[in-house]
Amino acid sequence: MPFAGMEGTMRINKVKILNHKWIIADFTDGTYWGEILISYELDENKNLSLTTEKSFLYPQD
């Protein structure tokens, strides 16, 4: 997780596979929440590689 939970443990709520290369997910600790953009690839041995490209924690009002 790109951010430590401030009000508990950060957990992923929803994951959406956008295409053959990109995943977007949202996460929360119950109070704070954000989104993460991940690139992924499978090599010839079907080993999965995940890379966090961007992440964003939404500001609180």
CSV table of C-alpha atoms in Angstrom, one decimal:
chain,number,residue,atom,x,y,z
A,1,MET,CA,0.0,0.0,0.0
A,2,PRO,CA,1.4,3.4,-0.9
A,3,PHE,CA,0.1,5.1,2.3
A,4,ALA,CA,0.0,3.9,5.9
A,5,GLY,CA,-3.4,3.9,7.5
A,6,MET,CA,-4.1,6.8,9.9
A,7,GLU,CA,-7.3,5.4,11.4
A,8,GLY,CA,-6.6,1.7,10.9
A,9,THR,CA,-5.2,-0.5,8.3
A,10,MET,CA,-5.5,0.5,4.6
A,11,ARG,CA,-7.5,-2.0,2.7
A,12,ILE,CA,-8.4,-2.3,-1.0
A,13,ASN,CA,-12.1,-1.8,-1.7
A,14,LYS,CA,-12.4,-2.3,-5.4
A,15,VAL,CA,-10.1,-3.4,-8.2
A,16,LYS,CA,-10.7,-2.8,-11.9
A,17,ILE,CA,-8.5,-4.3,-14.6
A,18,LEU,CA,-8.5,-1.7,-17.3
A,19,ASN,CA,-6.7,-3.7,-20.0
A,20,HIS,CA,-3.7,-5.9,-20.7
A,21,LYS,CA,-1.4,-3.5,-18.8
A,22,TRP,CA,-3.2,-1.4,-16.3
A,23,ILE,CA,-5.1,-1.9,-13.0
A,24,ILE,CA,-6.8,0.8,-10.9
A,25,ALA,CA,-7.9,0.3,-7.3
A,26,ASP,CA,-9.4,2.3,-4.5
A,27,PHE,CA,-8.4,1.9,-0.9
A,28,THR,CA,-9.5,3.2,2.5
A,29,ASP,CA,-8.8,2.9,6.2
A,30,GLY,CA,-12.4,3.7,7.0
A,31,THR,CA,-11.8,7.5,7.2
A,32,TYR,CA,-9.2,8.3,4.6
A,33,TRP,CA,-9.3,7.0,1.0
A,34,GLY,CA,-7.5,7.1,-2.2
A,35,GLU,CA,-6.7,5.5,-5.5
A,36,ILE,CA,-3.7,3.6,-7.0
A,37,LEU,CA,-2.7,3.0,-10.6
A,38,ILE,CA,-0.7,-0.2,-11.2
A,39,SER,CA,1.0,-1.5,-14.3
A,40,TYR,CA,1.3,-5.3,-14.6
A,41,GLU,CA,2.8,-7.9,-16.8
A,42,LEU,CA,3.2,-11.6,-17.1
A,43,ASP,CA,6.5,-13.0,-18.2
A,44,GLU,CA,6.9,-16.1,-20.4
A,45,ASN,CA,6.8,-18.3,-17.2
A,46,LYS,CA,3.5,-16.6,-16.1
A,47,ASN,CA,5.2,-14.8,-13.2
A,48,LEU,CA,3.2,-11.6,-12.4
A,49,SER,CA,5.1,-8.3,-12.0
A,50,LEU,CA,3.2,-5.3,-10.4
A,51,THR,CA,4.5,-1.7,-10.4
A,52,THR,CA,2.8,1.2,-8.6
A,53,GLU,CA,2.8,4.0,-11.1
A,54,LYS,CA,0.8,6.6,-9.3
A,55,SER,CA,-1.2,6.9,-6.1
A,56,PHE,CA,-3.4,9.6,-4.6
A,57,LEU,CA,-4.8,10.1,-1.1
A,58,TYR,CA,-7.9,12.4,-1.2
A,59,PRO,CA,-7.8,15.4,1.1
A,60,GLN,CA,-10.2,15.5,4.0
A,61,ASP,CA,-12.8,18.3,4.2
